[in-house]
Amino acid sequence: MMTPEQLFRILWARRMRVYVIFAAIVGVVLLWSLLMPKTYVAATSIVVDFKSQNVVTGAASEVSEYANYLATQADIIASHNVALKVVDTLKLADNTAARRKFLAKTGGAGSIRDWLADELLKDLDVIPGRTGSVIVIKYASHGAQLSAKVANAFADGYLATNLELMVGPAKRQAAWFEDQVQALRKNLEASQTRLSDYQSAQGIVGATARLDVENARLSEISSQLVSAQAALLDAESRRSQIATATSAKKIEQLPEIRGSSLLQGMKVDVGRAETKLSEIGERYGPSHPDYQSQLAEVTSLRGQYRAEIATATGSIQQAAQIAAQRDRDVQGAFDAQKAKILRLKGQQNQYDVMAREVDSAQHAYDAALQRTTEVQLQSRLNQASAAVLNPAVPPLKADHPNLWLNVLVSIVLGSLVGVFAALMAEIMDRRVRANDDLISLAGVPLLGVVPRLLASSVGTG
C-alpha cells in the first residue's frame, strides 16, 4: 500500500508530466470558453389565475389540482401554436438570414413558419411553479436583445392563446344558443297560442272558481238525493204494507186507516146504520119501507167508507209514485251534475297540462336566454386569465459559457488527470526513490544505507 510520503515523492519526481497535462487541460478549456459563442438567457414570468371569479356570472371557478393546471398551461406555452404566434409577431419568416438557413437545412421543403417555430421551441424552457401560480419562460439565444424579445413574444403569444381558448368556445356556444333561443321562443309562442285557443273554445275563465261552484251544487243535489231516496224507501214500504193488507183483507188494520179520524168516524157511522137496520129488520121485516130506506143509507155509508179507504190507499200509492219520480229526477240531476263536474275537471286538467307546458317553455326560454347573454359576454372578453409578472429584459452577461466556472472545473480536472497520468507512468516504470521502496520491491531487510556524496565533497577528498 502506497503511503502519502511515497505518493508525494512520485508526484515530485514526475512533476513535469503533471504540469504539462494540467496546463494543457486548463489552456484548452480556457481557449474553448473564449472562442465559444456566448449564449444569453432571458426570462419572463407569468402569473396564472387558476382560482378566479367568472366576470360574466360572478360565480367562483376553482381548479382543484393547480399543479396539473400549471403543467397544462406550461404545455400550452411550449406548443407549436404559440411558437407560430412568436414567429408572426417578430416577423422571423421575413428575415433573410433565417430564409437562407431554412433553405440550407430543409432544401425548401415545408413551411418556413413551422420550421422556425420548431427551432424556437428547441431553445425554450418553461418552468411551472411547484407551490405557486407563477410560470417562468426562459429563452436562450446568441443575442441578448433577441433572447428578451423572444421570451416576451412567447408570453404575449401565450396570453393571446389563453384568451382564444376562452373566447373561441364561447363564440361557438353563443351561436348555438342563439339558434336554441329562436327555437325555444317559437315553442313558447306555440304553447301560448294552444292554451289561448283552448280557453276560447271551452270558455274557460276562472276555471277553478267555477269548479268550486259546481262542486257545491253537486253537494246540494247529493243532499236532496239522500232525502228523496229516504222518502222513496218510506213510500215503498207503505205501498208494500197496503199490498200485503189488501191480499190479507186487513186493509183496515193499516196505520194510515186506523189513524184517520175521518175513516174511524165513517166506520162508526156505518156501524150505527147497520145496527139500526138490524133493529128495523127485526121489527118490520126486510120488505118494510123503513127497512129499505135504512138499507139504502147503510149501503151509501159503506160505499163512502170504501171510497174513502180507496182514496187513502190511492194517496199512498200516488205518494210512492211521486217519491219514485222525485228520486229519478234528483238522481238524473245528480248524474248530470257529476258528469258536468267530470267534464270541467277534464277541461281543467287539460288546461293545467297546457299551462304547465307554457310554464316549462317559458322557463326553458328564460334559461337559454340568460345563458346566451352570458356566453355572448364571455365571447367578447379581451382579458386572459393570466398576466405577465416580470417581462424579460436583455441580460447583461452571457449565461454560457461561464468562464470562471469552466476554469475552476478545468483546474480540478487537470489536477486529477495529471496525478492519474503520473501514477500510471510510475506503475509502468517503477523506480526506487527511498529506503521504503527498496524494502517493498526486494522484500529483504535493509542492512545499511550509503549516503549520497555531493560533487564538492568528492573533489576535496
Coordinates of N, CA and C in Angstrom, one line a residue, residues 141-272:
S141 N -30.4 32.5 -26.5 CA -30.0 32.9 -27.8 C -28.6 33.5 -27.8
H142 N -28.0 33.7 -28.9 CA -26.7 34.2 -29.0 C -26.7 35.8 -28.9
G143 N -27.9 36.3 -28.9 CA -28.1 37.8 -28.8 C -28.9 38.1 -27.5
A144 N -28.5 39.1 -26.8 CA -29.2 39.4 -25.5 C -30.5 40.0 -25.9
Q145 N -30.6 40.9 -26.9 CA -31.8 41.6 -27.3 C -32.8 40.5 -27.8
L146 N -32.3 39.6 -28.7 CA -33.2 38.6 -29.3 C -33.8 37.7 -28.2
S147 N -33.0 37.3 -27.3 CA -33.5 36.4 -26.2 C -34.6 37.0 -25.5
A148 N -34.5 38.3 -25.1 CA -35.5 39.0 -24.4 C -36.8 39.2 -25.3
K149 N -36.6 39.5 -26.5 CA -37.7 39.7 -27.4 C -38.5 38.4 -27.6
V150 N -37.8 37.3 -27.8 CA -38.5 36.0 -28.0 C -39.2 35.6 -26.7
A151 N -38.5 35.8 -25.5 CA -39.2 35.4 -24.3 C -40.5 36.2 -24.1
N152 N -40.4 37.5 -24.3 CA -41.6 38.3 -24.2 C -42.7 37.9 -25.2
A153 N -42.2 37.6 -26.5 CA -43.1 37.2 -27.5 C -43.9 35.9 -27.1
F154 N -43.1 35.0 -26.5 CA -43.8 33.7 -26.1 C -44.8 34.0 -25.0
A155 N -44.5 35.0 -24.1 CA -45.5 35.4 -23.0 C -46.7 36.0 -23.7
D156 N -46.5 36.9 -24.6 CA -47.7 37.5 -25.3 C -48.4 36.5 -26.1
G157 N -47.7 35.6 -26.8 CA -48.4 34.5 -27.6 C -49.2 33.6 -26.7
Y158 N -48.7 33.3 -25.5 CA -49.5 32.5 -24.6 C -50.7 33.2 -24.1
L159 N -50.6 34.5 -23.8 CA -51.8 35.3 -23.3 C -52.9 35.3 -24.4
A160 N -52.4 35.5 -25.7 CA -53.4 35.5 -26.8 C -54.0 34.2 -27.0
T161 N -53.2 33.1 -26.8 CA -53.8 31.7 -27.0 C -54.7 31.4 -25.8
N162 N -54.3 31.8 -24.6 CA -55.2 31.6 -23.4 C -56.6 32.3 -23.6
L163 N -56.5 33.5 -24.2 CA -57.8 34.2 -24.5 C -58.6 33.6 -25.6
E164 N -57.9 33.1 -26.6 CA -58.6 32.3 -27.7 C -59.3 31.1 -27.1
L165 N -58.6 30.4 -26.2 CA -59.2 29.2 -25.7 C -60.4 29.4 -24.8
M166 N -60.5 30.7 -24.3 CA -61.7 31.0 -23.6 C -62.8 31.6 -24.5
V167 N -62.4 32.4 -25.4 CA -63.3 33.2 -26.2 C -63.8 32.3 -27.4
G168 N -62.9 31.4 -27.9 CA -63.4 30.6 -29.1 C -64.5 29.7 -28.8
P169 N -64.5 28.9 -27.7 CA -65.6 28.0 -27.4 C -66.8 28.9 -27.0
A170 N -66.6 30.0 -26.4 CA -67.8 30.9 -26.0 C -68.5 31.4 -27.3
K171 N -67.7 31.7 -28.3 CA -68.3 32.2 -29.6 C -69.2 31.1 -30.2
R172 N -68.6 29.9 -30.2 CA -69.3 28.8 -30.8 C -70.6 28.5 -30.0
Q173 N -70.5 28.5 -28.7 CA -71.6 28.3 -27.8 C -72.7 29.4 -28.0
A174 N -72.2 30.6 -28.2 CA -73.1 31.7 -28.4 C -74.0 31.5 -29.6
A175 N -73.3 31.1 -30.7 CA -74.0 30.8 -32.0 C -75.0 29.7 -31.8
W176 N -74.6 28.6 -31.1 CA -75.5 27.5 -30.8 C -76.7 27.9 -29.9
F177 N -76.4 28.7 -28.9 CA -77.5 29.1 -28.0 C -78.5 30.1 -28.7
E178 N -78.0 30.9 -29.6 CA -78.9 31.8 -30.4 C -79.9 31.0 -31.2
D179 N -79.4 29.9 -31.8 CA -80.4 29.0 -32.5 C -81.4 28.4 -31.6
Q180 N -80.9 27.9 -30.4 CA -81.8 27.3 -29.4 C -82.8 28.3 -28.9
V181 N -82.4 29.6 -28.7 CA -83.3 30.6 -28.2 C -84.4 30.8 -29.2
Q182 N -84.1 30.9 -30.5 CA -85.1 31.0 -31.5 C -86.1 29.9 -31.5
A183 N -85.6 28.7 -31.4 CA -86.5 27.5 -31.4 C -87.3 27.5 -30.2
L184 N -86.7 27.8 -29.0 CA -87.5 27.9 -27.8 C -88.5 29.0 -27.8
R185 N -88.2 30.1 -28.4 CA -89.2 31.2 -28.5 C -90.4 30.7 -29.3
K186 N -90.1 30.1 -30.4 CA -91.2 29.6 -31.3 C -92.1 28.5 -30.5
N187 N -91.4 27.7 -29.7 CA -92.1 26.7 -29.0 C -93.0 27.4 -27.9
L188 N -92.5 28.4 -27.2 CA -93.2 29.1 -26.2 C -94.4 29.8 -26.9
E189 N -94.2 30.4 -28.0 CA -95.4 31.1 -28.7 C -96.4 30.1 -29.1
A190 N -96.0 28.9 -29.6 CA -97.0 27.9 -30.0 C -97.7 27.4 -28.8
S191 N -97.1 27.2 -27.6 CA -97.7 26.7 -26.4 C -98.7 27.8 -25.9
Q192 N -98.4 29.0 -26.0 CA -99.3 30.1 -25.5 C -100.5 30.2 -26.4
T193 N -100.3 30.0 -27.7 CA -101.4 30.0 -28.7 C -102.3 28.9 -28.5
R194 N -101.8 27.6 -28.2 CA -102.7 26.5 -28.0 C -103.5 26.7 -26.7
L195 N -102.9 27.2 -25.7 CA -103.6 27.5 -24.4 C -104.7 28.5 -24.6
S196 N -104.4 29.6 -25.3 CA -105.4 30.6 -25.6 C -106.6 30.1 -26.4
D197 N -106.3 29.3 -27.4 CA -107.3 28.7 -28.3 C -108.2 27.8 -27.5
Y198 N -107.6 27.0 -26.6 CA -108.3 26.0 -25.8 C -109.2 26.8 -24.8
Q199 N -108.7 27.9 -24.2 CA -109.6 28.6 -23.3 C -110.8 29.2 -24.1
S200 N -110.5 29.7 -25.3 CA -111.6 30.3 -26.0 C -112.6 29.3 -26.4
A201 N -112.1 28.1 -26.9 CA -113.0 27.1 -27.4 C -113.9 26.5 -26.2
Q202 N -113.3 26.3 -25.0 CA -114.0 25.7 -23.9 C -114.7 26.8 -23.0
G203 N -114.4 28.0 -23.3 CA -115.0 29.1 -22.4 C -114.5 29.0 -21.0
I204 N -113.2 28.7 -20.8 CA -112.6 28.6 -19.5 C -112.1 30.0 -19.0
V205 N -112.9 30.5 -18.1 CA -112.5 31.8 -17.4 C -112.6 31.6 -15.9
G206 N -111.6 31.6 -15.2 CA -111.7 31.4 -13.8 C -112.2 30.0 -13.5
A207 N -111.5 29.0 -14.2 CA -112.0 27.6 -14.1 C -112.0 27.1 -12.7
T208 N -111.1 27.4 -11.9 CA -111.0 26.9 -10.5 C -112.2 27.4 -9.7
A209 N -112.6 28.7 -9.8 CA -113.8 29.2 -9.1 C -115.1 28.5 -9.6
R210 N -115.2 28.3 -10.9 CA -116.3 27.7 -11.5 C -116.5 26.3 -11.0
L211 N -115.3 25.6 -10.9 CA -115.4 24.2 -10.4 C -115.8 24.1 -9.0
D212 N -115.4 25.1 -8.2 CA -115.8 25.1 -6.8 C -117.3 25.3 -6.7
V213 N -117.9 26.2 -7.5 CA -119.4 26.4 -7.5 C -120.1 25.1 -7.9
E214 N -119.6 24.5 -8.9 CA -120.3 23.2 -9.4 C -120.1 22.1 -8.3
N215 N -119.0 22.1 -7.6 CA -118.9 21.1 -6.6 C -119.9 21.4 -5.4
A216 N -120.1 22.6 -5.1 CA -121.0 23.0 -4.1 C -122.4 22.6 -4.5
R217 N -122.8 22.8 -5.8 CA -124.1 22.5 -6.3 C -124.2 20.9 -6.2
L218 N -123.2 20.2 -6.6 CA -123.3 18.7 -6.5 C -123.5 18.3 -5.1
S219 N -122.9 18.9 -4.2 CA -123.1 18.6 -2.8 C -124.5 18.8 -2.3
E220 N -125.1 19.9 -2.8 CA -126.5 20.2 -2.5 C -127.4 19.2 -3.1
I221 N -127.2 18.8 -4.4 CA -128.0 17.8 -5.1 C -127.9 16.5 -4.4
S222 N -126.7 16.2 -3.9 CA -126.4 14.9 -3.2 C -127.3 14.9 -2.0
S223 N -127.4 16.0 -1.3 CA -128.2 16.0 -0.1 C -129.7 15.8 -0.4
Q224 N -130.1 16.4 -1.5 CA -131.5 16.2 -2.0 C -131.7 14.8 -2.4
L225 N -130.8 14.2 -3.0 CA -130.9 12.8 -3.4 C -131.0 11.9 -2.2
V226 N -130.3 12.1 -1.2 CA -130.4 11.3 0.0 C -131.8 11.4 0.6
S227 N -132.3 12.7 0.6 CA -133.7 12.9 1.1 C -134.7 12.2 0.2
A228 N -134.6 12.3 -1.1 CA -135.5 11.7 -2.0 C -135.5 10.2 -1.9
Q229 N -134.3 9.6 -1.7 CA -134.2 8.1 -1.6 C -134.8 7.7 -0.3
A230 N -134.6 8.5 0.8 CA -135.3 8.1 2.1 C -136.8 8.2 1.9
A231 N -137.3 9.2 1.3 CA -138.8 9.4 1.0 C -139.3 8.2 0.2
L232 N -138.6 7.8 -0.8 CA -139.0 6.7 -1.7 C -139.0 5.4 -0.9
L233 N -138.0 5.2 -0.1 CA -138.0 4.0 0.7 C -139.2 3.9 1.7
D234 N -139.5 5.1 2.2 CA -140.7 5.1 3.1 C -142.0 4.8 2.3
A235 N -142.1 5.5 1.2 CA -143.3 5.3 0.4 C -143.4 3.9 -0.1
E236 N -142.3 3.3 -0.5 CA -142.3 1.9 -1.0 C -142.7 1.0 0.1
S237 N -142.3 1.3 1.3 CA -142.6 0.5 2.5 C -144.1 0.5 2.8
R238 N -144.7 1.8 2.7 CA -146.1 1.9 2.9 C -146.9 1.2 1.8
R239 N -146.5 1.3 0.6 CA -147.2 0.7 -0.5 C -147.1 -0.8 -0.4
S240 N -146.0 -1.4 0.1 CA -145.9 -2.8 0.3 C -146.9 -3.2 1.4
Q241 N -147.0 -2.4 2.5 CA -147.9 -2.7 3.5 C -149.4 -2.8 3.0
I242 N -149.7 -1.8 2.1 CA -151.0 -1.8 1.5 C -151.3 -3.1 0.7
A243 N -150.3 -3.5 -0.1 CA -150.5 -4.7 -0.9 C -150.6 -5.9 0.0
T244 N -149.9 -6.0 1.0 CA -150.0 -7.1 2.0 C -151.3 -7.1 2.7
A245 N -151.8 -5.9 3.1 CA -153.0 -5.9 3.8 C -154.2 -6.2 2.9
T246 N -154.1 -5.7 1.7 CA -155.2 -5.9 0.7 C -155.3 -7.4 0.4
S247 N -154.2 -8.1 0.2 CA -154.2 -9.5 -0.1 C -154.7 -10.3 1.1
A248 N -154.5 -9.8 2.3 CA -154.9 -10.5 3.5 C -156.3 -10.0 4.0
K249 N -156.9 -9.0 3.2 CA -158.2 -8.4 3.5 C -158.2 -7.8 4.9
K250 N -157.0 -7.2 5.2 CA -156.9 -6.5 6.5 C -156.5 -5.0 6.2
I251 N -157.2 -4.4 5.3 CA -156.8 -3.1 4.9 C -157.1 -2.1 6.0
E252 N -158.1 -2.5 6.8 CA -158.5 -1.6 7.9 C -157.5 -1.6 9.0
Q253 N -156.5 -2.5 9.0 CA -155.5 -2.6 10.0 C -154.3 -1.7 9.7
L254 N -154.3 -1.1 8.6 CA -153.2 -0.3 8.2 C -153.2 0.9 9.2
P255 N -151.9 1.3 9.5 CA -151.8 2.5 10.4 C -152.4 3.8 9.8
E256 N -152.4 3.9 8.5 CA -152.9 5.1 7.9 C -154.5 5.1 8.0
I257 N -155.1 3.9 8.0 CA -156.5 3.8 8.1 C -157.0 4.0 9.5
R258 N -156.2 3.3 10.4 CA -156.6 3.4 11.8 C -156.3 4.7 12.4
G259 N -155.4 5.4 11.8 CA -155.0 6.7 12.3 C -155.8 7.8 11.7
S260 N -156.7 7.5 10.8 CA -157.5 8.6 10.1 C -158.8 8.8 10.9
S261 N -159.0 10.0 11.5 CA -160.2 10.3 12.3 C -161.5 10.2 11.4
L262 N -161.3 10.7 10.1 CA -162.4 10.7 9.2 C -162.9 9.3 8.9
L263 N -162.0 8.3 8.7 CA -162.4 7.0 8.4 C -162.9 6.3 9.6
Q264 N -162.4 6.6 10.8 CA -162.9 6.0 12.0 C -164.3 6.5 12.3
G265 N -164.5 7.8 12.0 CA -165.9 8.4 12.2 C -166.9 7.7 11.2
M266 N -166.4 7.6 9.9 CA -167.3 6.9 9.0 C -167.5 5.5 9.3
K267 N -166.6 4.8 9.9 CA -166.8 3.4 10.3 C -167.8 3.4 11.4
V268 N -167.7 4.3 12.4 CA -168.7 4.4 13.5 C -170.1 4.6 12.9
D269 N -170.2 5.5 11.9 CA -171.5 5.8 11.3 C -172.1 4.6 10.6
V270 N -171.2 3.9 9.9 CA -171.6 2.6 9.2 C -172.1 1.6 10.2
G271 N -171.4 1.5 11.4 CA -171.8 0.6 12.4 C -173.2 0.9 13.0
R272 N -173.4 2.2 13.2 CA -174.6 2.7 13.8 C -175.8 2.4 12.8

